């Protein structure tokens, strides 16, 4: 089952049919009986069309994990070498405690088809395609969506203490197109793919699988909820395993397409 947030009611997709779900978004994703309730909405009288899809977020916070793939560890070590930050990334990759950082409040998040932004004061910017966990207020993973952790690599590489500025700015995060409602872990063979287009031509394509993710989703959630409450639930991006070559930077007008098997495709233009 897939759950979409739209400009009207939430919409459930089941067997390629769409059903209206009359509920407030925050209340819905925190229901203890979510799967049973959604199943009860699959009725001919509720059938509808899918229209005006928004980011699948109400008032949740968005957090992110970093350096959870070997590719990310290596890219970060290279970008921060001159600043003397290099071995922090190796250490966090191997440490028991993961890197977790606040990524976005809901108002900074772009939905499917909306534009993401690159920072005005940055010259080296990349998208980060990440499996994203949808978590309820009890700390239970209720499903999965696609996240784009837009990042300014020059700011992050200049000094690791600049991380919040490299990561958090208006429309620096995209989520969508839906939440795949599933309490089971996605298979290690699940592919994450990205395609970057400029003037309708591919300028970068990459892929990875969840088997490359060093930490389990439940381990990341356990650390996030250790001493934090999330009354409306939250989203947690699980880190990137795909980093474009160092001579690549996003430009205004580029198109970013991120696909995860079983969830769908999140497409955004760059403002
Ligand atoms: O520590 C820097 C951020 C890492 C990150 O966002 C990632 O690995 O996805
Ligand atoms: Mg990231």
PDB file of C-alpha atoms and ligand atoms in Angstrom:
ATOM      1  CA  UNK A   1       0.000   0.000   0.000  1.00  0.00           C
ATOM      2  CA  UNK A   2       1.180   3.520  -0.781  1.00  0.00           C
ATOM      3  CA  UNK A   3      -0.022   6.641   0.982  1.00  0.00           C
ATOM      4  CA  UNK A   4      -0.008  10.037  -0.779  1.00  0.00           C
ATOM      5  CA  UNK A   5      -0.567  13.447   0.702  1.00  0.00           C
ATOM      6  CA  UNK A   6      -2.510  15.688  -1.660  1.00  0.00           C
ATOM      7  CA  UNK A   7      -3.932  19.185  -1.523  1.00  0.00           C
ATOM      8  CA  UNK A   8      -7.231  17.534  -0.384  1.00  0.00           C
ATOM      9  CA  UNK A   9      -7.516  14.258   1.594  1.00  0.00           C
ATOM     10  CA  UNK A  10      -4.714  11.691   1.915  1.00  0.00           C
ATOM     11  CA  UNK A  11      -4.997   9.048  -0.825  1.00  0.00           C
ATOM     12  CA  UNK A  12      -4.196   5.360  -0.547  1.00  0.00           C
ATOM     13  CA  UNK A  13      -2.963   3.319  -3.505  1.00  0.00           C
ATOM     14  CA  UNK A  14      -3.690  -0.400  -3.462  1.00  0.00           C
ATOM     15  CA  UNK A  15      -3.487  -2.661  -6.541  1.00  0.00           C
ATOM     16  CA  UNK A  16      -3.174   0.408  -8.799  1.00  0.00           C
ATOM     17  CA  UNK A  17      -6.470   1.870  -7.544  1.00  0.00           C
ATOM     18  CA  UNK A  18      -6.751   5.021  -5.447  1.00  0.00           C
ATOM     19  CA  UNK A  19      -8.920   5.527  -2.338  1.00  0.00           C
ATOM     20  CA  UNK A  20      -9.721   8.682  -0.400  1.00  0.00           C
ATOM     21  CA  UNK A  21      -8.823   8.517   3.313  1.00  0.00           C
ATOM     22  CA  UNK A  22     -10.639  11.113   5.426  1.00  0.00           C
ATOM     23  CA  UNK A  23      -8.109  11.987   8.073  1.00  0.00           C
ATOM     24  CA  UNK A  24      -5.735  14.646   9.217  1.00  0.00           C
ATOM     25  CA  UNK A  25      -2.216  13.686   8.030  1.00  0.00           C
ATOM     26  CA  UNK A  26      -0.437  13.861  11.407  1.00  0.00           C
ATOM     27  CA  UNK A  27      -3.207  11.901  13.163  1.00  0.00           C
ATOM     28  CA  UNK A  28      -3.233   9.316  10.372  1.00  0.00           C
ATOM     29  CA  UNK A  29       0.438   8.411  10.374  1.00  0.00           C
ATOM     30  CA  UNK A  30       0.434   8.121  14.167  1.00  0.00           C
ATOM     31  CA  UNK A  31      -2.545   5.736  14.387  1.00  0.00           C
ATOM     32  CA  UNK A  32      -1.692   2.574  16.300  1.00  0.00           C
ATOM     33  CA  UNK A  33      -3.953   0.608  13.923  1.00  0.00           C
ATOM     34  CA  UNK A  34      -2.642   2.301  10.747  1.00  0.00           C
ATOM     35  CA  UNK A  35      -2.556  -0.753   8.482  1.00  0.00           C
ATOM     36  CA  UNK A  36      -5.988  -2.029   9.585  1.00  0.00           C
ATOM     37  CA  UNK A  37      -7.470   1.452   9.247  1.00  0.00           C
ATOM     38  CA  UNK A  38      -6.020   1.970   5.754  1.00  0.00           C
ATOM     39  CA  UNK A  39      -7.219  -1.480   4.706  1.00  0.00           C
ATOM     40  CA  UNK A  40     -10.726  -0.557   5.880  1.00  0.00           C
ATOM     41  CA  UNK A  41     -10.688   2.434   3.506  1.00  0.00           C
ATOM     42  CA  UNK A  42     -10.310   0.186   0.436  1.00  0.00           C
ATOM     43  CA  UNK A  43     -13.971   0.315  -0.552  1.00  0.00           C
ATOM     44  CA  UNK A  44     -15.669   1.160  -3.879  1.00  0.00           C
ATOM     45  CA  UNK A  45     -17.371   4.215  -2.342  1.00  0.00           C
ATOM     46  CA  UNK A  46     -13.944   5.745  -1.543  1.00  0.00           C
ATOM     47  CA  UNK A  47     -12.420   5.353  -5.012  1.00  0.00           C
ATOM     48  CA  UNK A  48     -10.881   8.501  -6.447  1.00  0.00           C
ATOM     49  CA  UNK A  49      -8.161   9.812  -8.788  1.00  0.00           C
ATOM     50  CA  UNK A  50      -4.648  10.751  -7.744  1.00  0.00           C
ATOM     51  CA  UNK A  51      -4.148  14.468  -8.164  1.00  0.00           C
ATOM     52  CA  UNK A  52      -1.976  17.336  -6.752  1.00  0.00           C
ATOM     53  CA  UNK A  53       0.555  15.223  -4.848  1.00  0.00           C
ATOM     54  CA  UNK A  54       2.440  17.066  -2.078  1.00  0.00           C
ATOM     55  CA  UNK A  55       5.439  16.065   0.021  1.00  0.00           C
ATOM     56  CA  UNK A  56       4.208  13.329   2.413  1.00  0.00           C
ATOM     57  CA  UNK A  57       4.844  15.462   5.483  1.00  0.00           C
ATOM     58  CA  UNK A  58       2.601  17.273   7.957  1.00  0.00           C
ATOM     59  CA  UNK A  59       4.321  18.808  10.976  1.00  0.00           C
ATOM     60  CA  UNK A  60       7.063  16.183  11.372  1.00  0.00           C
ATOM     61  CA  UNK A  61      10.733  17.088  11.731  1.00  0.00           C
ATOM     62  CA  UNK A  62      13.163  15.657   9.193  1.00  0.00           C
ATOM     63  CA  UNK A  63      16.456  14.208  10.449  1.00  0.00           C
ATOM     64  CA  UNK A  64      19.300  12.584   8.545  1.00  0.00           C
ATOM     65  CA  UNK A  65      22.050  10.061   9.126  1.00  0.00           C
ATOM     66  CA  UNK A  66      25.462  10.580   7.522  1.00  0.00           C
ATOM     67  CA  UNK A  67      28.474   8.509   6.513  1.00  0.00           C
ATOM     68  CA  UNK A  68      26.463   5.293   6.508  1.00  0.00           C
ATOM     69  CA  UNK A  69      27.890   4.095   3.174  1.00  0.00           C
ATOM     70  CA  UNK A  70      31.604   3.566   2.405  1.00  0.00           C
ATOM     71  CA  UNK A  71      31.265   5.827  -0.668  1.00  0.00           C
ATOM     72  CA  UNK A  72      30.121   8.714   1.539  1.00  0.00           C
ATOM     73  CA  UNK A  73      32.955   8.169   4.030  1.00  0.00           C
ATOM     74  CA  UNK A  74      35.555   8.349   1.241  1.00  0.00           C
ATOM     75  CA  UNK A  75      34.035  11.407  -0.466  1.00  0.00           C
ATOM     76  CA  UNK A  76      33.837  13.302   2.848  1.00  0.00           C
ATOM     77  CA  UNK A  77      37.430  12.421   3.778  1.00  0.00           C
ATOM     78  CA  UNK A  78      38.656  13.766   0.443  1.00  0.00           C
ATOM     79  CA  UNK A  79      36.639  17.002   0.553  1.00  0.00           C
ATOM     80  CA  UNK A  80      37.767  17.883   4.106  1.00  0.00           C
ATOM     81  CA  UNK A  81      41.391  16.719   3.878  1.00  0.00           C
ATOM     82  CA  UNK A  82      42.874  20.197   3.462  1.00  0.00           C
ATOM     83  CA  UNK A  83      40.862  21.509   6.410  1.00  0.00           C
ATOM     84  CA  UNK A  84      42.203  18.690   8.597  1.00  0.00           C
ATOM     85  CA  UNK A  85      38.767  17.127   9.037  1.00  0.00           C
ATOM     86  CA  UNK A  86      39.531  13.921   7.132  1.00  0.00           C
ATOM     87  CA  UNK A  87      39.693  11.310   9.842  1.00  0.00           C
ATOM     88  CA  UNK A  88      36.497  12.406  11.604  1.00  0.00           C
ATOM     89  CA  UNK A  89      34.575  10.707   8.839  1.00  0.00           C
ATOM     90  CA  UNK A  90      36.517   7.468   9.043  1.00  0.00           C
ATOM     91  CA  UNK A  91      35.986   7.469  12.799  1.00  0.00           C
ATOM     92  CA  UNK A  92      32.236   8.024  12.590  1.00  0.00           C
ATOM     93  CA  UNK A  93      31.878   5.368   9.885  1.00  0.00           C
ATOM     94  CA  UNK A  94      33.383   2.847  12.312  1.00  0.00           C
ATOM     95  CA  UNK A  95      32.009   4.186  15.604  1.00  0.00           C
ATOM     96  CA  UNK A  96      29.114   2.685  17.521  1.00  0.00           C
ATOM     97  CA  UNK A  97      27.263   6.041  17.574  1.00  0.00           C
ATOM     98  CA  UNK A  98      26.053   7.117  14.116  1.00  0.00           C
ATOM     99  CA  UNK A  99      26.139  10.648  12.747  1.00  0.00           C
ATOM    100  CA  UNK A 100      22.595  12.049  13.063  1.00  0.00           C
ATOM    101  CA  UNK A 101      21.711  15.634  12.263  1.00  0.00           C
ATOM    102  CA  UNK A 102      18.624  17.814  12.031  1.00  0.00           C
ATOM    103  CA  UNK A 103      17.841  18.277   8.344  1.00  0.00           C
ATOM    104  CA  UNK A 104      14.604  20.152   7.903  1.00  0.00           C
ATOM    105  CA  UNK A 105      11.377  21.436   9.269  1.00  0.00           C
ATOM    106  CA  UNK A 106       8.326  20.763   7.076  1.00  0.00           C
ATOM    107  CA  UNK A 107       8.217  24.257   5.571  1.00  0.00           C
ATOM    108  CA  UNK A 108      11.652  23.806   3.948  1.00  0.00           C
ATOM    109  CA  UNK A 109      10.706  20.544   2.237  1.00  0.00           C
ATOM    110  CA  UNK A 110       9.963  20.372  -1.512  1.00  0.00           C
ATOM    111  CA  UNK A 111       7.432  17.809  -2.746  1.00  0.00           C
ATOM    112  CA  UNK A 112       7.325  15.925  -6.049  1.00  0.00           C
ATOM    113  CA  UNK A 113       7.613  18.312  -9.004  1.00  0.00           C
ATOM    114  CA  UNK A 114       8.572  21.290  -6.803  1.00  0.00           C
ATOM    115  CA  UNK A 115      11.984  22.921  -7.058  1.00  0.00           C
ATOM    116  CA  UNK A 116      14.855  22.338  -4.683  1.00  0.00           C
ATOM    117  CA  UNK A 117      17.498  25.036  -4.239  1.00  0.00           C
ATOM    118  CA  UNK A 118      21.250  25.457  -4.152  1.00  0.00           C
ATOM    119  CA  UNK A 119      22.643  27.903  -1.621  1.00  0.00           C
ATOM    120  CA  UNK A 120      23.446  31.335  -3.018  1.00  0.00           C
ATOM    121  CA  UNK A 121      26.811  31.402  -1.192  1.00  0.00           C
ATOM    122  CA  UNK A 122      28.012  27.975  -2.335  1.00  0.00           C
ATOM    123  CA  UNK A 123      29.829  26.823  -5.468  1.00  0.00           C
ATOM    124  CA  UNK A 124      29.783  23.036  -5.105  1.00  0.00           C
ATOM    125  CA  UNK A 125      26.377  21.416  -4.684  1.00  0.00           C
ATOM    126  CA  UNK A 126      25.060  17.892  -5.050  1.00  0.00           C
ATOM    127  CA  UNK A 127      21.849  15.982  -4.415  1.00  0.00           C
ATOM    128  CA  UNK A 128      22.006  13.020  -2.031  1.00  0.00           C
ATOM    129  CA  UNK A 129      19.490  10.265  -2.832  1.00  0.00           C
ATOM    130  CA  UNK A 130      18.506   8.515   0.390  1.00  0.00           C
ATOM    131  CA  UNK A 131      16.083   5.878   1.580  1.00  0.00           C
ATOM    132  CA  UNK A 132      13.950   7.698   4.137  1.00  0.00           C
ATOM    133  CA  UNK A 133      12.179   6.136   7.090  1.00  0.00           C
ATOM    134  CA  UNK A 134       8.710   7.325   8.127  1.00  0.00           C
ATOM    135  CA  UNK A 135       8.527   6.881  11.892  1.00  0.00           C
ATOM    136  CA  UNK A 136       5.555   7.331  14.226  1.00  0.00           C
ATOM    137  CA  UNK A 137       5.611   8.978  17.660  1.00  0.00           C
ATOM    138  CA  UNK A 138       6.336   5.610  19.315  1.00  0.00           C
ATOM    139  CA  UNK A 139       9.531   5.201  17.298  1.00  0.00           C
ATOM    140  CA  UNK A 140       8.066   2.515  15.019  1.00  0.00           C
ATOM    141  CA  UNK A 141       8.985   2.524  11.318  1.00  0.00           C
ATOM    142  CA  UNK A 142       5.641   2.679   9.501  1.00  0.00           C
ATOM    143  CA  UNK A 143       7.044   2.908   5.994  1.00  0.00           C
ATOM    144  CA  UNK A 144       9.531   4.328   3.534  1.00  0.00           C
ATOM    145  CA  UNK A 145       9.826   7.272   1.191  1.00  0.00           C
ATOM    146  CA  UNK A 146      12.538   8.858  -0.961  1.00  0.00           C
ATOM    147  CA  UNK A 147      14.603  11.764   0.366  1.00  0.00           C
ATOM    148  CA  UNK A 148      17.007  14.170  -1.294  1.00  0.00           C
ATOM    149  CA  UNK A 149      19.528  15.611   1.186  1.00  0.00           C
ATOM    150  CA  UNK A 150      20.720  18.582  -0.924  1.00  0.00           C
ATOM    151  CA  UNK A 151      24.242  19.446   0.229  1.00  0.00           C
ATOM    152  CA  UNK A 152      26.845  22.175  -0.261  1.00  0.00           C
ATOM    153  CA  UNK A 153      30.098  20.252  -0.388  1.00  0.00           C
ATOM    154  CA  UNK A 154      32.407  23.295  -0.344  1.00  0.00           C
ATOM    155  CA  UNK A 155      30.861  24.593   2.905  1.00  0.00           C
ATOM    156  CA  UNK A 156      30.865  21.143   4.524  1.00  0.00           C
ATOM    157  CA  UNK A 157      34.474  20.534   3.364  1.00  0.00           C
ATOM    158  CA  UNK A 158      35.741  23.881   4.654  1.00  0.00           C
ATOM    159  CA  UNK A 159      35.031  22.875   8.243  1.00  0.00           C
ATOM    160  CA  UNK A 160      32.893  20.019   9.668  1.00  0.00           C
ATOM    161  CA  UNK A 161      31.370  22.554  12.103  1.00  0.00           C
ATOM    162  CA  UNK A 162      29.719  24.213   9.103  1.00  0.00           C
ATOM    163  CA  UNK A 163      27.577  21.103   8.510  1.00  0.00           C
ATOM    164  CA  UNK A 164      24.249  22.737   9.490  1.00  0.00           C
ATOM    165  CA  UNK A 165      24.872  25.523   6.952  1.00  0.00           C
ATOM    166  CA  UNK A 166      25.780  23.006   4.237  1.00  0.00           C
ATOM    167  CA  UNK A 167      22.627  21.009   4.920  1.00  0.00           C
ATOM    168  CA  UNK A 168      19.826  23.243   6.213  1.00  0.00           C
ATOM    169  CA  UNK A 169      18.460  26.082   4.097  1.00  0.00           C
ATOM    170  CA  UNK A 170      15.203  26.778   2.268  1.00  0.00           C
ATOM    171  CA  UNK A 171      14.129  23.866   0.055  1.00  0.00           C
ATOM    172  CA  UNK A 172      17.313  21.903   0.790  1.00  0.00           C
ATOM    173  CA  UNK A 173      15.271  18.737   1.238  1.00  0.00           C
ATOM    174  CA  UNK A 174      12.823  16.907  -1.000  1.00  0.00           C
ATOM    175  CA  UNK A 175      10.556  14.047   0.040  1.00  0.00           C
ATOM    176  CA  UNK A 176       8.105  11.876  -1.862  1.00  0.00           C
ATOM    177  CA  UNK A 177       6.271  10.843  -3.859  1.00  0.00           C
ATOM    178  CA  UNK A 178       4.466   8.675  -1.255  1.00  0.00           C
ATOM    179  CA  UNK A 179       5.014   6.584   1.856  1.00  0.00           C
ATOM    180  CA  UNK A 180       5.257   2.894   1.091  1.00  0.00           C
ATOM    181  CA  UNK A 181       3.393   1.556   4.136  1.00  0.00           C
ATOM    182  CA  UNK A 182       5.342  -1.493   5.184  1.00  0.00           C
ATOM    183  CA  UNK A 183       6.618  -2.574   8.581  1.00  0.00           C
ATOM    184  CA  UNK A 184       8.974  -5.123   7.005  1.00  0.00           C
ATOM    185  CA  UNK A 185      12.579  -4.236   6.183  1.00  0.00           C
ATOM    186  CA  UNK A 186      13.202  -3.576   2.492  1.00  0.00           C
ATOM    187  CA  UNK A 187      15.422  -6.252   0.898  1.00  0.00           C
ATOM    188  CA  UNK A 188      19.191  -5.637   0.677  1.00  0.00           C
ATOM    189  CA  UNK A 189      18.910  -6.000  -3.091  1.00  0.00           C
ATOM    190  CA  UNK A 190      16.624  -2.914  -3.259  1.00  0.00           C
ATOM    191  CA  UNK A 191      18.175  -0.447  -5.697  1.00  0.00           C
ATOM    192  CA  UNK A 192      18.475   3.323  -5.225  1.00  0.00           C
ATOM    193  CA  UNK A 193      19.079   5.119  -8.530  1.00  0.00           C
ATOM    194  CA  UNK A 194      19.728   8.740  -9.473  1.00  0.00           C
ATOM    195  CA  UNK A 195      19.721  10.475 -12.842  1.00  0.00           C
ATOM    196  CA  UNK A 196      20.738  14.107 -13.260  1.00  0.00           C
ATOM    197  CA  UNK A 197      19.718  15.893 -16.458  1.00  0.00           C
ATOM    198  CA  UNK A 198      20.871  19.162 -17.943  1.00  0.00           C
ATOM    199  CA  UNK A 199      19.108  20.399 -21.085  1.00  0.00           C
ATOM    200  CA  UNK A 200      17.338  17.013 -21.215  1.00  0.00           C
ATOM    201  CA  UNK A 201      20.644  15.087 -21.413  1.00  0.00           C
ATOM    202  CA  UNK A 202      21.935  12.840 -18.617  1.00  0.00           C
ATOM    203  CA  UNK A 203      24.981  14.434 -16.951  1.00  0.00           C
ATOM    204  CA  UNK A 204      25.289  11.864 -14.153  1.00  0.00           C
ATOM    205  CA  UNK A 205      23.696   8.540 -13.320  1.00  0.00           C
ATOM    206  CA  UNK A 206      24.451   6.308 -10.369  1.00  0.00           C
ATOM    207  CA  UNK A 207      23.039   3.496  -8.309  1.00  0.00           C
ATOM    208  CA  UNK A 208      23.583   1.563  -5.108  1.00  0.00           C
ATOM    209  CA  UNK A 209      21.696  -1.040  -3.102  1.00  0.00           C
ATOM    210  CA  UNK A 210      20.543  -1.179   0.493  1.00  0.00           C
ATOM    211  CA  UNK A 211      23.037  -3.996   1.059  1.00  0.00           C
ATOM    212  CA  UNK A 212      25.730  -1.240   1.083  1.00  0.00           C
ATOM    213  CA  UNK A 213      24.069   0.597   4.010  1.00  0.00           C
ATOM    214  CA  UNK A 214      26.354  -0.079   7.001  1.00  0.00           C
ATOM    215  CA  UNK A 215      23.768   0.476   9.741  1.00  0.00           C
ATOM    216  CA  UNK A 216      20.304  -1.015  10.083  1.00  0.00           C
ATOM    217  CA  UNK A 217      17.262   1.294   9.991  1.00  0.00           C
ATOM    218  CA  UNK A 218      16.268   0.126  13.481  1.00  0.00           C
ATOM    219  CA  UNK A 219      19.735   0.998  14.874  1.00  0.00           C
ATOM    220  CA  UNK A 220      19.457   4.529  13.436  1.00  0.00           C
ATOM    221  CA  UNK A 221      15.948   4.965  14.857  1.00  0.00           C
ATOM    222  CA  UNK A 222      17.043   3.674  18.261  1.00  0.00           C
ATOM    223  CA  UNK A 223      19.792   6.328  18.470  1.00  0.00           C
ATOM    224  CA  UNK A 224      17.459   9.081  17.219  1.00  0.00           C
ATOM    225  CA  UNK A 225      14.809   8.284  19.832  1.00  0.00           C
ATOM    226  CA  UNK A 226      17.289   7.736  22.721  1.00  0.00           C
ATOM    227  CA  UNK A 227      16.643  11.107  24.279  1.00  0.00           C
ATOM    228  CA  UNK A 228      14.287  12.839  21.888  1.00  0.00           C
ATOM    229  CA  UNK A 229      10.528  12.818  21.624  1.00  0.00           C
ATOM    230  CA  UNK A 230       8.662  13.319  18.357  1.00  0.00           C
ATOM    231  CA  UNK A 231       4.985  13.901  19.237  1.00  0.00           C
ATOM    232  CA  UNK A 232       3.977  13.871  15.534  1.00  0.00           C
ATOM    233  CA  UNK A 233       6.538  11.274  14.411  1.00  0.00           C
ATOM    234  CA  UNK A 234       9.443  12.158  12.128  1.00  0.00           C
ATOM    235  CA  UNK A 235      11.364  11.272   8.972  1.00  0.00           C
ATOM    236  CA  UNK A 236      14.929   9.981   8.951  1.00  0.00           C
ATOM    237  CA  UNK A 237      17.069  10.028   5.807  1.00  0.00           C
ATOM    238  CA  UNK A 238      19.491   7.113   6.026  1.00  0.00           C
ATOM    239  CA  UNK A 239      22.520   8.546   4.193  1.00  0.00           C
ATOM    240  CA  UNK A 240      23.825   8.529   0.657  1.00  0.00           C
ATOM    241  CA  UNK A 241      25.734   5.799  -1.137  1.00  0.00           C
ATOM    242  CA  UNK A 242      25.976   7.738  -4.394  1.00  0.00           C
ATOM    243  CA  UNK A 243      28.297  10.733  -4.810  1.00  0.00           C
ATOM    244  CA  UNK A 244      28.886  12.334  -8.251  1.00  0.00           C
ATOM    245  CA  UNK A 245      32.522  12.923  -9.314  1.00  0.00           C
ATOM    246  CA  UNK A 246      34.265  15.893  -7.659  1.00  0.00           C
ATOM    247  CA  UNK A 247      34.109  18.052 -10.803  1.00  0.00           C
ATOM    248  CA  UNK A 248      30.298  17.885 -10.814  1.00  0.00           C
ATOM    249  CA  UNK A 249      28.145  20.623  -9.336  1.00  0.00           C
ATOM    250  CA  UNK A 250      24.417  21.176  -9.774  1.00  0.00           C
ATOM    251  CA  UNK A 251      23.207  24.166 -11.768  1.00  0.00           C
ATOM    252  CA  UNK A 252      19.936  26.019 -11.875  1.00  0.00           C
ATOM    253  CA  UNK A 253      17.634  24.282 -14.411  1.00  0.00           C
ATOM    254  CA  UNK A 254      19.006  20.766 -13.740  1.00  0.00           C
ATOM    255  CA  UNK A 255      16.490  17.958 -13.204  1.00  0.00           C
ATOM    256  CA  UNK A 256      17.025  15.424 -10.403  1.00  0.00           C
ATOM    257  CA  UNK A 257      15.298  12.057 -10.599  1.00  0.00           C
ATOM    258  CA  UNK A 258      15.674   9.585  -7.722  1.00  0.00           C
ATOM    259  CA  UNK A 259      14.075   6.143  -7.830  1.00  0.00           C
ATOM    260  CA  UNK A 260      13.847   3.441  -5.182  1.00  0.00           C
ATOM    261  CA  UNK A 261      12.406   0.074  -6.105  1.00  0.00           C
ATOM    262  CA  UNK A 262       8.967  -0.436  -4.585  1.00  0.00           C
ATOM    263  CA  UNK A 263       8.483   3.233  -3.676  1.00  0.00           C
ATOM    264  CA  UNK A 264       8.631   5.101  -7.010  1.00  0.00           C
ATOM    265  CA  UNK A 265      10.409   8.160  -8.389  1.00  0.00           C
ATOM    266  CA  UNK A 266      10.948  11.590  -6.883  1.00  0.00           C
ATOM    267  CA  UNK A 267      11.645  14.259  -9.528  1.00  0.00           C
ATOM    268  CA  UNK A 268      12.580  17.880  -8.825  1.00  0.00           C
ATOM    269  CA  UNK A 269      14.039  20.750 -10.803  1.00  0.00           C
ATOM    270  CA  UNK A 270      16.794  22.945  -9.347  1.00  0.00           C
ATOM    271  CA  UNK A 271      15.772  26.599  -8.969  1.00  0.00           C
TER     272      UNK A 271
HETATM  273  O1  LIG B   1      28.808  14.360   7.461  1.00  0.00           O
HETATM  274  C1  LIG B   1      28.358  14.762   6.471  1.00  0.00           C
HETATM  275  C2  LIG B   1      27.050  14.411   5.896  1.00  0.00           C
HETATM  276  C3  LIG B   1      26.976  13.042   5.356  1.00  0.00           C
HETATM  277  C4  LIG B   1      25.711  12.746   4.644  1.00  0.00           C
HETATM  278  O2  LIG B   1      24.800  13.538   4.551  1.00  0.00           O
HETATM  279  C5  LIG B   1      25.554  11.421   4.040  1.00  0.00           C
HETATM  280  O3  LIG B   1      26.431  10.558   4.151  1.00  0.00           O
HETATM  281  O4  LIG B   1      24.502  11.206   3.416  1.00  0.00           O
HETATM  282 MG1  LIG B   2      23.125  12.799   3.240  1.00  0.00          MG
END
